PDB file of N, CA and C in Angstrom:
ATOM      1  N   UNK A   1      57.632 176.786 103.473  1.00  0.00           N
ATOM      2  CA  UNK A   1      56.681 177.781 103.349  1.00  0.00           C
ATOM      3  C   UNK A   1      55.951 177.985 104.704  1.00  0.00           C
ATOM      4  N   UNK A   2      55.504 179.163 104.952  1.00  0.00           N
ATOM      5  CA  UNK A   2      54.850 179.447 106.179  1.00  0.00           C
ATOM      6  C   UNK A   2      53.509 180.176 105.971  1.00  0.00           C
ATOM      7  N   UNK A   3      52.536 179.991 106.875  1.00  0.00           N
ATOM      8  CA  UNK A   3      51.310 180.714 106.782  1.00  0.00           C
ATOM      9  C   UNK A   3      51.463 181.947 107.679  1.00  0.00           C
ATOM     10  N   UNK A   4      50.935 183.083 107.156  1.00  0.00           N
ATOM     11  CA  UNK A   4      51.144 184.319 107.961  1.00  0.00           C
ATOM     12  C   UNK A   4      49.806 185.100 107.991  1.00  0.00           C
ATOM     13  N   UNK A   5      49.597 185.685 109.170  1.00  0.00           N
ATOM     14  CA  UNK A   5      48.477 186.618 109.296  1.00  0.00           C
ATOM     15  C   UNK A   5      49.017 187.712 110.173  1.00  0.00           C
ATOM     16  N   UNK A   6      48.306 188.861 110.358  1.00  0.00           N
ATOM     17  CA  UNK A   6      48.852 189.904 111.160  1.00  0.00           C
ATOM     18  C   UNK A   6      49.325 189.427 112.568  1.00  0.00           C
ATOM     19  N   UNK A   7      50.537 189.510 112.846  1.00  0.00           N
ATOM     20  CA  UNK A   7      51.124 189.189 114.098  1.00  0.00           C
ATOM     21  C   UNK A   7      51.035 187.690 114.479  1.00  0.00           C
ATOM     22  N   UNK A   8      50.797 186.815 113.473  1.00  0.00           N
ATOM     23  CA  UNK A   8      50.763 185.368 113.720  1.00  0.00           C
ATOM     24  C   UNK A   8      51.285 184.611 112.497  1.00  0.00           C
ATOM     25  N   UNK A   9      52.248 183.802 112.753  1.00  0.00           N
ATOM     26  CA  UNK A   9      52.897 183.054 111.677  1.00  0.00           C
ATOM     27  C   UNK A   9      53.072 181.594 112.042  1.00  0.00           C
ATOM     28  N   UNK A  10      52.881 180.643 111.104  1.00  0.00           N
ATOM     29  CA  UNK A  10      53.153 179.269 111.416  1.00  0.00           C
ATOM     30  C   UNK A  10      54.170 178.821 110.359  1.00  0.00           C
ATOM     31  N   UNK A  11      55.391 178.371 110.897  1.00  0.00           N
ATOM     32  CA  UNK A  11      56.450 177.957 110.099  1.00  0.00           C
ATOM     33  C   UNK A  11      56.103 176.667 109.366  1.00  0.00           C
ATOM     34  N   UNK A  12      56.652 176.495 108.182  1.00  0.00           N
ATOM     35  CA  UNK A  12      56.406 175.295 107.409  1.00  0.00           C
ATOM     36  C   UNK A  12      56.796 173.964 108.054  1.00  0.00           C
ATOM     37  N   UNK A  13      57.705 174.036 109.032  1.00  0.00           N
ATOM     38  CA  UNK A  13      58.132 172.790 109.760  1.00  0.00           C
ATOM     39  C   UNK A  13      56.988 172.212 110.548  1.00  0.00           C
ATOM     40  N   UNK A  14      56.014 173.111 110.973  1.00  0.00           N
ATOM     41  CA  UNK A  14      54.879 172.632 111.757  1.00  0.00           C
ATOM     42  C   UNK A  14      53.995 171.708 110.822  1.00  0.00           C
ATOM     43  N   UNK A  15      53.806 172.109 109.616  1.00  0.00           N
ATOM     44  CA  UNK A  15      52.947 171.360 108.675  1.00  0.00           C
ATOM     45  C   UNK A  15      53.605 169.995 108.501  1.00  0.00           C
ATOM     46  N   UNK A  16      54.855 169.875 108.373  1.00  0.00           N
ATOM     47  CA  UNK A  16      55.599 168.636 108.182  1.00  0.00           C
ATOM     48  C   UNK A  16      55.416 167.764 109.476  1.00  0.00           C
ATOM     49  N   UNK A  17      55.567 168.364 110.552  1.00  0.00           N
ATOM     50  CA  UNK A  17      55.352 167.618 111.798  1.00  0.00           C
ATOM     51  C   UNK A  17      53.962 167.104 112.011  1.00  0.00           C
ATOM     52  N   UNK A  18      52.954 167.960 111.607  1.00  0.00           N
ATOM     53  CA  UNK A  18      51.599 167.554 111.758  1.00  0.00           C
ATOM     54  C   UNK A  18      51.290 166.331 110.854  1.00  0.00           C
ATOM     55  N   UNK A  19      51.910 166.260 109.654  1.00  0.00           N
ATOM     56  CA  UNK A  19      51.682 165.140 108.804  1.00  0.00           C
ATOM     57  C   UNK A  19      52.127 163.821 109.425  1.00  0.00           C
ATOM     58  N   UNK A  20      53.081 163.835 110.351  1.00  0.00           N
ATOM     59  CA  UNK A  20      53.589 162.612 110.952  1.00  0.00           C
ATOM     60  C   UNK A  20      52.695 162.165 112.148  1.00  0.00           C
ATOM     61  N   UNK A  21      51.743 162.971 112.470  1.00  0.00           N
ATOM     62  CA  UNK A  21      50.850 162.548 113.679  1.00  0.00           C
ATOM     63  C   UNK A  21      49.694 161.774 113.143  1.00  0.00           C
ATOM     64  N   UNK A  22      49.068 161.059 114.146  1.00  0.00           N
ATOM     65  CA  UNK A  22      47.847 160.363 113.771  1.00  0.00           C
ATOM     66  C   UNK A  22      46.697 161.377 113.725  1.00  0.00           C
ATOM     67  N   UNK A  23      45.542 160.980 113.265  1.00  0.00           N
ATOM     68  CA  UNK A  23      44.451 161.952 113.004  1.00  0.00           C
ATOM     69  C   UNK A  23      44.020 162.657 114.236  1.00  0.00           C
ATOM     70  N   UNK A  24      43.926 161.915 115.322  1.00  0.00           N
ATOM     71  CA  UNK A  24      43.493 162.563 116.596  1.00  0.00           C
ATOM     72  C   UNK A  24      44.404 163.620 117.041  1.00  0.00           C
ATOM     73  N   UNK A  25      45.686 163.311 117.034  1.00  0.00           N
ATOM     74  CA  UNK A  25      46.716 164.271 117.383  1.00  0.00           C
ATOM     75  C   UNK A  25      46.707 165.513 116.457  1.00  0.00           C
ATOM     76  N   UNK A  26      46.620 165.216 115.197  1.00  0.00           N
ATOM     77  CA  UNK A  26      46.558 166.276 114.167  1.00  0.00           C
ATOM     78  C   UNK A  26      45.415 167.276 114.424  1.00  0.00           C
ATOM     79  N   UNK A  27      44.236 166.688 114.731  1.00  0.00           N
ATOM     80  CA  UNK A  27      43.026 167.547 114.995  1.00  0.00           C
ATOM     81  C   UNK A  27      43.291 168.352 116.188  1.00  0.00           C
ATOM     82  N   UNK A  28      43.808 167.767 117.295  1.00  0.00           N
ATOM     83  CA  UNK A  28      44.015 168.474 118.584  1.00  0.00           C
ATOM     84  C   UNK A  28      45.037 169.623 118.418  1.00  0.00           C
ATOM     85  N   UNK A  29      46.152 169.299 117.770  1.00  0.00           N
ATOM     86  CA  UNK A  29      47.170 170.393 117.680  1.00  0.00           C
ATOM     87  C   UNK A  29      46.697 171.412 116.633  1.00  0.00           C
ATOM     88  N   UNK A  30      46.067 170.932 115.574  1.00  0.00           N
ATOM     89  CA  UNK A  30      45.564 171.883 114.504  1.00  0.00           C
ATOM     90  C   UNK A  30      44.612 172.847 115.113  1.00  0.00           C
ATOM     91  N   UNK A  31      43.705 172.382 116.077  1.00  0.00           N
ATOM     92  CA  UNK A  31      42.782 173.264 116.670  1.00  0.00           C
ATOM     93  C   UNK A  31      43.465 174.301 117.597  1.00  0.00           C
ATOM     94  N   UNK A  32      44.601 173.907 118.250  1.00  0.00           N
ATOM     95  CA  UNK A  32      45.341 174.808 119.051  1.00  0.00           C
ATOM     96  C   UNK A  32      45.985 175.978 118.225  1.00  0.00           C
ATOM     97  N   UNK A  33      46.457 175.702 117.036  1.00  0.00           N
ATOM     98  CA  UNK A  33      47.162 176.683 116.281  1.00  0.00           C
ATOM     99  C   UNK A  33      46.390 177.174 115.063  1.00  0.00           C
ATOM    100  N   UNK A  34      45.119 176.935 115.005  1.00  0.00           N
ATOM    101  CA  UNK A  34      44.321 177.264 113.850  1.00  0.00           C
ATOM    102  C   UNK A  34      44.355 178.754 113.400  1.00  0.00           C
ATOM    103  N   UNK A  35      44.419 179.630 114.448  1.00  0.00           N
ATOM    104  CA  UNK A  35      44.530 180.981 114.221  1.00  0.00           C
ATOM    105  C   UNK A  35      45.057 181.684 115.471  1.00  0.00           C
ATOM    106  N   UNK A  36      45.342 182.952 115.388  1.00  0.00           N
ATOM    107  CA  UNK A  36      45.904 183.648 116.535  1.00  0.00           C
ATOM    108  C   UNK A  36      45.068 183.645 117.746  1.00  0.00           C
ATOM    109  N   UNK A  37      43.733 183.811 117.592  1.00  0.00           N
ATOM    110  CA  UNK A  37      42.929 183.842 118.775  1.00  0.00           C
ATOM    111  C   UNK A  37      42.881 182.438 119.429  1.00  0.00           C
ATOM    112  N   UNK A  38      42.748 181.392 118.691  1.00  0.00           N
ATOM    113  CA  UNK A  38      42.770 180.038 119.258  1.00  0.00           C
ATOM    114  C   UNK A  38      44.107 179.745 119.941  1.00  0.00           C
ATOM    115  N   UNK A  39      45.263 180.205 119.367  1.00  0.00           N
ATOM    116  CA  UNK A  39      46.530 179.981 119.942  1.00  0.00           C
ATOM    117  C   UNK A  39      46.619 180.723 121.250  1.00  0.00           C
ATOM    118  N   UNK A  40      46.195 181.968 121.312  1.00  0.00           N
ATOM    119  CA  UNK A  40      46.216 182.778 122.517  1.00  0.00           C
ATOM    120  C   UNK A  40      45.388 182.095 123.607  1.00  0.00           C
ATOM    121  N   UNK A  41      44.216 181.526 123.207  1.00  0.00           N
ATOM    122  CA  UNK A  41      43.403 180.842 124.191  1.00  0.00           C
ATOM    123  C   UNK A  41      44.119 179.644 124.677  1.00  0.00           C
ATOM    124  N   UNK A  42      44.855 178.893 123.801  1.00  0.00           N
ATOM    125  CA  UNK A  42      45.619 177.717 124.264  1.00  0.00           C
ATOM    126  C   UNK A  42      46.709 178.104 125.189  1.00  0.00           C
ATOM    127  N   UNK A  43      47.303 179.305 125.127  1.00  0.00           N
ATOM    128  CA  UNK A  43      48.353 179.735 125.942  1.00  0.00           C
ATOM    129  C   UNK A  43      47.920 180.444 127.234  1.00  0.00           C
ATOM    130  N   UNK A  44      46.611 180.544 127.481  1.00  0.00           N
ATOM    131  CA  UNK A  44      46.078 181.306 128.538  1.00  0.00           C
ATOM    132  C   UNK A  44      46.354 180.669 129.888  1.00  0.00           C
ATOM    133  N   UNK A  45      46.689 179.395 129.960  1.00  0.00           N
ATOM    134  CA  UNK A  45      46.989 178.672 131.201  1.00  0.00           C
ATOM    135  C   UNK A  45      48.591 178.610 131.309  1.00  0.00           C
ATOM    136  N   UNK A  46      49.201 179.415 132.140  1.00  0.00           N
ATOM    137  CA  UNK A  46      50.653 179.492 132.225  1.00  0.00           C
ATOM    138  C   UNK A  46      51.277 178.102 132.642  1.00  0.00           C
ATOM    139  N   UNK A  47      50.501 177.314 133.339  1.00  0.00           N
ATOM    140  CA  UNK A  47      51.099 176.052 133.810  1.00  0.00           C
ATOM    141  C   UNK A  47      51.365 175.085 132.554  1.00  0.00           C
ATOM    142  N   UNK A  48      50.855 175.445 131.418  1.00  0.00           N
ATOM    143  CA  UNK A  48      51.039 174.588 130.209  1.00  0.00           C
ATOM    144  C   UNK A  48      52.198 175.060 129.389  1.00  0.00           C
ATOM    145  N   UNK A  49      52.889 176.132 129.860  1.00  0.00           N
ATOM    146  CA  UNK A  49      53.947 176.732 129.065  1.00  0.00           C
ATOM    147  C   UNK A  49      55.275 176.731 129.797  1.00  0.00           C
ATOM    148  N   UNK A  50      56.344 176.405 129.104  1.00  0.00           N
ATOM    149  CA  UNK A  50      57.722 176.431 129.628  1.00  0.00           C
ATOM    150  C   UNK A  50      58.654 177.268 128.767  1.00  0.00           C
ATOM    151  N   UNK A  51      59.394 178.126 129.307  1.00  0.00           N
ATOM    152  CA  UNK A  51      60.394 178.839 128.586  1.00  0.00           C
ATOM    153  C   UNK A  51      61.546 177.906 128.363  1.00  0.00           C
ATOM    154  N   UNK A  52      61.984 177.804 127.017  1.00  0.00           N
ATOM    155  CA  UNK A  52      62.977 176.791 126.674  1.00  0.00           C
ATOM    156  C   UNK A  52      64.329 177.393 126.301  1.00  0.00           C
ATOM    157  N   UNK A  53      64.439 178.716 126.404  1.00  0.00           N
ATOM    158  CA  UNK A  53      65.716 179.371 126.072  1.00  0.00           C
ATOM    159  C   UNK A  53      65.993 180.474 127.135  1.00  0.00           C
ATOM    160  N   UNK A  54      67.265 180.547 127.599  1.00  0.00           N
ATOM    161  CA  UNK A  54      67.610 181.548 128.524  1.00  0.00           C
ATOM    162  C   UNK A  54      67.759 182.922 127.866  1.00  0.00           C
ATOM    163  N   UNK A  55      68.091 182.913 126.617  1.00  0.00           N
ATOM    164  CA  UNK A  55      68.411 184.222 125.926  1.00  0.00           C
ATOM    165  C   UNK A  55      67.390 184.619 124.856  1.00  0.00           C
ATOM    166  N   UNK A  56      66.512 183.720 124.410  1.00  0.00           N
ATOM    167  CA  UNK A  56      65.607 184.074 123.394  1.00  0.00           C
ATOM    168  C   UNK A  56      64.142 183.853 123.857  1.00  0.00           C
ATOM    169  N   UNK A  57      63.169 184.563 123.345  1.00  0.00           N
ATOM    170  CA  UNK A  57      61.766 184.337 123.783  1.00  0.00           C
ATOM    171  C   UNK A  57      61.154 183.162 123.121  1.00  0.00           C
ATOM    172  N   UNK A  58      61.677 181.953 123.506  1.00  0.00           N
ATOM    173  CA  UNK A  58      61.132 180.694 122.986  1.00  0.00           C
ATOM    174  C   UNK A  58      60.475 179.877 124.074  1.00  0.00           C
ATOM    175  N   UNK A  59      59.323 179.349 123.700  1.00  0.00           N
ATOM    176  CA  UNK A  59      58.481 178.623 124.632  1.00  0.00           C
ATOM    177  C   UNK A  59      57.961 177.394 124.114  1.00  0.00           C
ATOM    178  N   UNK A  60      57.617 176.390 124.981  1.00  0.00           N
ATOM    179  CA  UNK A  60      57.001 175.158 124.584  1.00  0.00           C
ATOM    180  C   UNK A  60      55.612 175.129 125.305  1.00  0.00           C
ATOM    181  N   UNK A  61      54.604 174.924 124.506  1.00  0.00           N
ATOM    182  CA  UNK A  61      53.202 174.798 124.943  1.00  0.00           C
ATOM    183  C   UNK A  61      52.820 173.347 124.943  1.00  0.00           C
ATOM    184  N   UNK A  62      52.347 172.826 126.089  1.00  0.00           N
ATOM    185  CA  UNK A  62      51.836 171.492 126.157  1.00  0.00           C
ATOM    186  C   UNK A  62      50.711 171.217 125.201  1.00  0.00           C
ATOM    187  N   UNK A  63      50.867 170.066 124.510  1.00  0.00           N
ATOM    188  CA  UNK A  63      49.787 169.602 123.634  1.00  0.00           C
ATOM    189  C   UNK A  63      49.555 168.125 123.978  1.00  0.00           C
ATOM    190  N   UNK A  64      48.539 167.492 123.430  1.00  0.00           N
ATOM    191  CA  UNK A  64      48.242 166.082 123.778  1.00  0.00           C
ATOM    192  C   UNK A  64      49.366 165.128 123.516  1.00  0.00           C
ATOM    193  N   UNK A  65      49.414 164.051 124.259  1.00  0.00           N
ATOM    194  CA  UNK A  65      50.297 162.900 124.041  1.00  0.00           C
ATOM    195  C   UNK A  65      51.799 163.303 124.119  1.00  0.00           C
ATOM    196  N   UNK A  66      52.142 164.203 125.017  1.00  0.00           N
ATOM    197  CA  UNK A  66      53.487 164.548 125.238  1.00  0.00           C
ATOM    198  C   UNK A  66      54.124 165.465 124.150  1.00  0.00           C
ATOM    199  N   UNK A  67      53.265 165.943 123.207  1.00  0.00           N
ATOM    200  CA  UNK A  67      53.791 166.857 122.248  1.00  0.00           C
ATOM    201  C   UNK A  67      53.931 168.276 122.788  1.00  0.00           C
ATOM    202  N   UNK A  68      54.759 169.028 122.152  1.00  0.00           N
ATOM    203  CA  UNK A  68      55.024 170.393 122.550  1.00  0.00           C
ATOM    204  C   UNK A  68      55.008 171.347 121.308  1.00  0.00           C
ATOM    205  N   UNK A  69      54.267 172.380 121.361  1.00  0.00           N
ATOM    206  CA  UNK A  69      54.241 173.400 120.294  1.00  0.00           C
ATOM    207  C   UNK A  69      55.293 174.398 120.642  1.00  0.00           C
ATOM    208  N   UNK A  70      56.348 174.527 119.789  1.00  0.00           N
ATOM    209  CA  UNK A  70      57.422 175.478 120.050  1.00  0.00           C
ATOM    210  C   UNK A  70      57.060 176.757 119.424  1.00  0.00           C
ATOM    211  N   UNK A  71      57.171 177.862 120.157  1.00  0.00           N
ATOM    212  CA  UNK A  71      56.817 179.185 119.556  1.00  0.00           C
ATOM    213  C   UNK A  71      57.667 180.306 120.175  1.00  0.00           C
ATOM    214  N   UNK A  72      57.640 181.380 119.432  1.00  0.00           N
ATOM    215  CA  UNK A  72      58.307 182.611 119.857  1.00  0.00           C
ATOM    216  C   UNK A  72      57.201 183.659 120.061  1.00  0.00           C
ATOM    217  N   UNK A  73      57.286 184.484 121.100  1.00  0.00           N
ATOM    218  CA  UNK A  73      56.272 185.544 121.379  1.00  0.00           C
ATOM    219  C   UNK A  73      57.085 186.755 121.755  1.00  0.00           C
ATOM    220  N   UNK A  74      57.107 187.835 120.862  1.00  0.00           N
ATOM    221  CA  UNK A  74      57.715 189.073 121.067  1.00  0.00           C
ATOM    222  C   UNK A  74      56.718 190.203 120.806  1.00  0.00           C
ATOM    223  N   UNK A  75      56.331 190.891 121.888  1.00  0.00           N
ATOM    224  CA  UNK A  75      55.346 191.958 121.724  1.00  0.00           C
ATOM    225  C   UNK A  75      54.007 191.290 121.182  1.00  0.00           C
ATOM    226  N   UNK A  76      53.434 191.798 120.120  1.00  0.00           N
ATOM    227  CA  UNK A  76      52.295 191.192 119.532  1.00  0.00           C
ATOM    228  C   UNK A  76      52.544 190.031 118.573  1.00  0.00           C
ATOM    229  N   UNK A  77      53.852 189.882 118.134  1.00  0.00           N
ATOM    230  CA  UNK A  77      54.207 188.900 117.146  1.00  0.00           C
ATOM    231  C   UNK A  77      54.367 187.541 117.728  1.00  0.00           C
ATOM    232  N   UNK A  78      53.636 186.551 117.171  1.00  0.00           N
ATOM    233  CA  UNK A  78      53.790 185.138 117.614  1.00  0.00           C
ATOM    234  C   UNK A  78      54.174 184.344 116.328  1.00  0.00           C
ATOM    235  N   UNK A  79      55.174 183.506 116.545  1.00  0.00           N
ATOM    236  CA  UNK A  79      55.645 182.606 115.460  1.00  0.00           C
ATOM    237  C   UNK A  79      55.659 181.243 115.999  1.00  0.00           C
ATOM    238  N   UNK A  80      54.755 180.326 115.456  1.00  0.00           N
ATOM    239  CA  UNK A  80      54.722 178.960 115.824  1.00  0.00           C
ATOM    240  C   UNK A  80      55.821 178.312 114.981  1.00  0.00           C
ATOM    241  N   UNK A  81      56.882 177.807 115.661  1.00  0.00           N
ATOM    242  CA  UNK A  81      58.106 177.410 114.968  1.00  0.00           C
ATOM    243  C   UNK A  81      58.232 175.945 114.658  1.00  0.00           C
ATOM    244  N   UNK A  82      57.715 175.129 115.563  1.00  0.00           N
ATOM    245  CA  UNK A  82      57.900 173.636 115.423  1.00  0.00           C
ATOM    246  C   UNK A  82      57.016 172.898 116.324  1.00  0.00           C
ATOM    247  N   UNK A  83      56.965 171.610 116.200  1.00  0.00           N
ATOM    248  CA  UNK A  83      56.199 170.745 116.988  1.00  0.00           C
ATOM    249  C   UNK A  83      57.085 169.536 117.294  1.00  0.00           C
ATOM    250  N   UNK A  84      57.217 169.131 118.534  1.00  0.00           N
ATOM    251  CA  UNK A  84      58.061 168.022 118.873  1.00  0.00           C
ATOM    252  C   UNK A  84      57.623 167.351 120.125  1.00  0.00           C
ATOM    253  N   UNK A  85      58.121 166.212 120.426  1.00  0.00           N
ATOM    254  CA  UNK A  85      57.765 165.479 121.675  1.00  0.00           C
ATOM    255  C   UNK A  85      58.635 165.987 122.797  1.00  0.00           C
ATOM    256  N   UNK A  86      58.069 165.960 124.026  1.00  0.00           N
ATOM    257  CA  UNK A  86      58.814 166.431 125.210  1.00  0.00           C
ATOM    258  C   UNK A  86      60.169 165.658 125.342  1.00  0.00           C
ATOM    259  N   UNK A  87      60.165 164.402 125.038  1.00  0.00           N
ATOM    260  CA  UNK A  87      61.446 163.617 125.115  1.00  0.00           C
ATOM    261  C   UNK A  87      62.493 164.228 124.237  1.00  0.00           C
ATOM    262  N   UNK A  88      62.118 164.762 123.115  1.00  0.00           N
ATOM    263  CA  UNK A  88      63.156 165.351 122.189  1.00  0.00           C
ATOM    264  C   UNK A  88      63.625 166.600 122.857  1.00  0.00           C
ATOM    265  N   UNK A  89      62.766 167.399 123.429  1.00  0.00           N
ATOM    266  CA  UNK A  89      63.217 168.636 124.191  1.00  0.00           C
ATOM    267  C   UNK A  89      64.130 168.320 125.288  1.00  0.00           C
ATOM    268  N   UNK A  90      63.808 167.177 126.023  1.00  0.00           N
ATOM    269  CA  UNK A  90      64.677 166.767 127.234  1.00  0.00           C
ATOM    270  C   UNK A  90      66.035 166.378 126.655  1.00  0.00           C
ATOM    271  N   UNK A  91      66.114 165.655 125.537  1.00  0.00           N
ATOM    272  CA  UNK A  91      67.450 165.329 124.983  1.00  0.00           C
ATOM    273  C   UNK A  91      68.251 166.530 124.593  1.00  0.00           C
ATOM    274  N   UNK A  92      67.611 167.491 124.018  1.00  0.00           N
ATOM    275  CA  UNK A  92      68.290 168.637 123.577  1.00  0.00           C
ATOM    276  C   UNK A  92      68.747 169.415 124.785  1.00  0.00           C
ATOM    277  N   UNK A  93      67.933 169.536 125.867  1.00  0.00           N
ATOM    278  CA  UNK A  93      68.336 170.228 127.012  1.00  0.00           C
ATOM    279  C   UNK A  93      69.582 169.621 127.713  1.00  0.00           C
ATOM    280  N   UNK A  94      69.567 168.306 127.717  1.00  0.00           N
ATOM    281  CA  UNK A  94      70.699 167.570 128.311  1.00  0.00           C
ATOM    282  C   UNK A  94      72.004 167.840 127.465  1.00  0.00           C
ATOM    283  N   UNK A  95      71.914 167.856 126.195  1.00  0.00           N
ATOM    284  CA  UNK A  95      73.072 168.040 125.340  1.00  0.00           C
ATOM    285  C   UNK A  95      73.568 169.496 125.561  1.00  0.00           C
ATOM    286  N   UNK A  96      72.690 170.480 125.573  1.00  0.00           N
ATOM    287  CA  UNK A  96      73.112 171.852 125.644  1.00  0.00           C
ATOM    288  C   UNK A  96      73.584 172.275 127.050  1.00  0.00           C
ATOM    289  N   UNK A  97      73.220 171.479 128.083  1.00  0.00           N
ATOM    290  CA  UNK A  97      73.523 171.919 129.421  1.00  0.00           C
ATOM    291  C   UNK A  97      74.875 171.379 129.913  1.00  0.00           C
ATOM    292  N   UNK A  98      75.567 170.577 129.028  1.00  0.00           N
ATOM    293  CA  UNK A  98      76.874 170.104 129.406  1.00  0.00           C
ATOM    294  C   UNK A  98      77.876 171.235 129.452  1.00  0.00           C
ATOM    295  N   UNK A  99      78.693 171.312 130.420  1.00  0.00           N
ATOM    296  CA  UNK A  99      79.715 172.333 130.401  1.00  0.00           C
ATOM    297  C   UNK A  99      80.700 172.159 129.236  1.00  0.00           C
ATOM    298  N   UNK A 100      81.467 173.218 128.860  1.00  0.00           N
ATOM    299  CA  UNK A 100      82.315 173.176 127.719  1.00  0.00           C
ATOM    300  C   UNK A 100      83.406 172.142 127.906  1.00  0.00           C
ATOM    301  N   UNK A 101      83.827 171.856 129.162  1.00  0.00           N
ATOM    302  CA  UNK A 101      84.941 170.891 129.337  1.00  0.00           C
ATOM    303  C   UNK A 101      84.441 169.443 129.254  1.00  0.00           C
ATOM    304  N   UNK A 102      83.127 169.239 128.947  1.00  0.00           N
ATOM    305  CA  UNK A 102      82.509 167.886 128.761  1.00  0.00           C
ATOM    306  C   UNK A 102      82.635 167.017 130.006  1.00  0.00           C
ATOM    307  N   UNK A 103      82.514 167.617 131.166  1.00  0.00           N
ATOM    308  CA  UNK A 103      82.439 166.823 132.404  1.00  0.00           C
ATOM    309  C   UNK A 103      81.035 166.804 132.911  1.00  0.00           C
ATOM    310  N   UNK A 104      80.656 165.659 133.471  1.00  0.00           N
ATOM    311  CA  UNK A 104      79.336 165.498 134.039  1.00  0.00           C
ATOM    312  C   UNK A 104      79.546 165.002 135.495  1.00  0.00           C
ATOM    313  N   UNK A 105      79.077 165.749 136.451  1.00  0.00           N
ATOM    314  CA  UNK A 105      79.097 165.384 137.843  1.00  0.00           C
ATOM    315  C   UNK A 105      80.575 164.971 138.263  1.00  0.00           C
ATOM    316  N   UNK A 106      81.569 165.632 137.771  1.00  0.00           N
ATOM    317  CA  UNK A 106      82.910 165.367 138.148  1.00  0.00           C
ATOM    318  C   UNK A 106      83.607 164.251 137.361  1.00  0.00           C
ATOM    319  N   UNK A 107      82.852 163.584 136.505  1.00  0.00           N
ATOM    320  CA  UNK A 107      83.493 162.490 135.739  1.00  0.00           C
ATOM    321  C   UNK A 107      83.796 162.966 134.354  1.00  0.00           C
ATOM    322  N   UNK A 108      84.949 162.633 133.923  1.00  0.00           N
ATOM    323  CA  UNK A 108      85.317 163.003 132.548  1.00  0.00           C
ATOM    324  C   UNK A 108      84.704 162.068 131.554  1.00  0.00           C
ATOM    325  N   UNK A 109      84.230 162.619 130.425  1.00  0.00           N
ATOM    326  CA  UNK A 109      83.714 161.833 129.336  1.00  0.00           C
ATOM    327  C   UNK A 109      84.758 161.761 128.306  1.00  0.00           C
ATOM    328  N   UNK A 110      85.160 160.510 127.937  1.00  0.00           N
ATOM    329  CA  UNK A 110      86.204 160.224 126.916  1.00  0.00           C
ATOM    330  C   UNK A 110      85.422 160.002 125.591  1.00  0.00           C
ATOM    331  N   UNK A 111      85.927 160.621 124.613  1.00  0.00           N
ATOM    332  CA  UNK A 111      85.353 160.446 123.245  1.00  0.00           C
ATOM    333  C   UNK A 111      86.319 159.638 122.437  1.00  0.00           C
ATOM    334  N   UNK A 112      85.895 158.558 121.780  1.00  0.00           N
ATOM    335  CA  UNK A 112      86.696 157.718 120.958  1.00  0.00           C
ATOM    336  C   UNK A 112      86.966 158.489 119.646  1.00  0.00           C
ATOM    337  N   UNK A 113      88.223 158.362 119.220  1.00  0.00           N
ATOM    338  CA  UNK A 113      88.640 158.927 117.992  1.00  0.00           C
ATOM    339  C   UNK A 113      89.032 157.765 117.050  1.00  0.00           C
ATOM    340  N   UNK A 114      88.436 157.866 115.843  1.00  0.00           N
ATOM    341  CA  UNK A 114      88.727 156.702 114.879  1.00  0.00           C
ATOM    342  C   UNK A 114      89.583 157.203 113.797  1.00  0.00           C
TER     343      UNK A 114
END
């Protein structure tokens, strides 16, 4: 389930992720995403935002304790999609940046077949 207001939506995954945080983190992130105006205020510092997709309008906003608020922003429409740790984003980036031939820095990666 997601919460929706004009041009601002929070996906249900965010609620699940918030439940896994401690109270301090939950309050900090909750304040950032409480409503569209607060979210826009949180994104006003471009140094806190990273584009995370080459082809889609997906961004990661820095939050306390290495957390990132994942969102999409197209025109006036903002969708807060997920909440994750920077380490998780880094792992995903490493996995998706491997070339199709599964080579890293000239070394072949062998996969065991069972």
